[in-house]
Coordinates of C-alpha atoms in Angstrom, one line a residue:
M1322 CA 118.4 107.8 125.0
S1323 CA 115.9 106.3 122.1
N1324 CA 113.2 108.5 122.8
G1325 CA 114.7 111.4 120.7
A1326 CA 115.9 109.1 117.3
D1327 CA 112.1 108.3 117.9
I1328 CA 111.1 111.4 117.4
I1329 CA 113.5 112.3 114.8
D1330 CA 112.2 109.0 113.2
N1331 CA 108.9 110.4 113.2
Q1332 CA 108.9 113.5 112.4
Q1333 CA 110.6 112.2 109.2
V1334 CA 108.5 110.1 108.2
L1335 CA 105.7 113.2 108.6
E1336 CA 107.9 115.1 106.7
R1337 CA 108.2 112.6 103.8
L1338 CA 104.4 112.0 103.7
A1339 CA 103.6 115.6 103.7
R1340 CA 106.3 116.3 100.4
K1341 CA 104.6 113.6 98.3
G1342 CA 101.4 114.7 96.7
S1343 CA 98.2 112.9 98.4
E1344 CA 97.7 110.4 95.1
E1345 CA 101.2 109.0 95.3
T1346 CA 101.1 108.9 99.2
Q1347 CA 99.7 105.0 100.7
E1348 CA 98.0 104.9 103.7
V1349 CA 100.5 104.8 106.5
S1350 CA 99.7 104.8 110.3
V1351 CA 102.3 105.9 112.8
V1352 CA 101.8 105.2 116.3
T1353 CA 103.9 107.0 119.7
S1354 CA 104.1 106.7 123.0
P1355 CA 104.4 109.5 125.4
G1356 CA 107.4 108.6 128.2
A1357 CA 109.2 105.4 128.6
R1358 CA 106.9 103.7 130.9
A1359 CA 106.8 99.8 131.4
A1360 CA 104.0 98.1 129.8
A1361 CA 103.9 95.6 132.5
W1362 CA 105.1 95.4 136.0
A1363 CA 105.9 92.1 138.5
V1364 CA 103.6 92.3 141.4
K1365 CA 102.8 90.3 144.6
V1366 CA 99.2 90.1 146.1
K1367 CA 99.1 91.4 149.5
S1368 CA 95.2 91.2 150.3
L1369 CA 91.9 90.7 148.5
S1370 CA 90.1 94.4 148.8
S1371 CA 86.7 93.4 147.6
Y1372 CA 85.3 90.7 144.8
N1373 CA 88.4 89.9 142.1
V1374 CA 89.9 93.5 143.5
Y1375 CA 93.1 92.7 145.4
N1376 CA 95.8 95.0 147.1
V1377 CA 99.0 94.0 145.3
R1378 CA 102.4 95.6 145.6
A1379 CA 105.2 96.1 142.8
V1380 CA 108.4 93.8 142.9
E1381 CA 111.9 93.7 141.8
I1382 CA 113.3 90.5 140.4
G1383 CA 116.9 90.1 141.4
D1384 CA 119.1 87.5 140.3
A1385 CA 118.4 83.7 140.6
G1386 CA 118.0 82.4 144.0
S1387 CA 116.8 85.4 145.7
L1388 CA 113.7 86.9 146.9
P1389 CA 111.5 89.5 145.0
V1390 CA 111.9 93.1 146.9
E1391 CA 108.4 95.1 147.1
I1392 CA 108.6 98.7 146.0
G1393 CA 106.5 101.3 145.7
G1394 CA 103.2 102.1 147.4
Q1395 CA 100.2 99.6 147.4
M1396 CA 97.5 99.6 144.7
Q1397 CA 94.4 98.0 143.5
A1398 CA 94.3 95.4 140.5
V1399 CA 91.8 93.3 139.1
N1400 CA 92.5 89.6 138.5
L1401 CA 90.5 89.1 135.2
A1402 CA 90.5 84.8 136.0
E1403 CA 88.5 85.4 138.8
S1404 CA 84.5 86.2 138.3
F1405 CA 83.4 90.2 138.9
L1406 CA 80.1 89.2 140.6
E1407 CA 82.0 87.0 143.4
D1408 CA 84.5 87.1 146.1
G1409 CA 88.2 86.1 144.9
Q1410 CA 90.2 83.6 146.1
L1411 CA 93.8 84.0 144.9
S1412 CA 96.2 83.4 148.2
A1413 CA 97.7 86.7 149.4
G1414 CA 102.0 86.1 148.8
T1415 CA 101.5 85.3 144.7
Y1416 CA 103.0 86.7 142.2
A1417 CA 101.6 88.0 138.6
V1418 CA 102.6 90.2 136.0
M1419 CA 100.3 93.2 136.2
S1420 CA 99.2 96.0 133.7
R1421 CA 97.7 99.3 133.0
V1422 CA 94.2 98.9 130.7
G1423 CA 92.2 102.2 130.4
G1424 CA 92.3 103.4 134.4
K1425 CA 92.8 100.2 135.5
N1426 CA 95.6 98.2 136.9
V1427 CA 94.8 94.1 135.7
F1428 CA 96.4 91.0 136.1
Y1429 CA 95.3 87.5 135.1
V1430 CA 96.1 84.5 137.5
P1431 CA 93.8 81.1 137.5
V1432 CA 92.6 80.0 140.5

């Protein structure tokens, strides 16, 4: 598992910074992530909820020539390619890559 190695590496970096005097230290940024969740998921659009918000389900992509398999429950996601003030025009059955931004699921599929 890489999480344990990442934690040890981050701890070593912080210990090294602590040992050096502040005048010797260059500015350094360390970014860590809690957990090992996927940054994006493949999803299938099931229906329009309202405006540019759609009901979607995650899919697992299989071998070439096989259909993606729906997994998990239905959730809502916003299509950033459409107006926030008008009803969306995206067809059910469309596949997209969805990401989580803040507290919202988002994807970008031009119509």
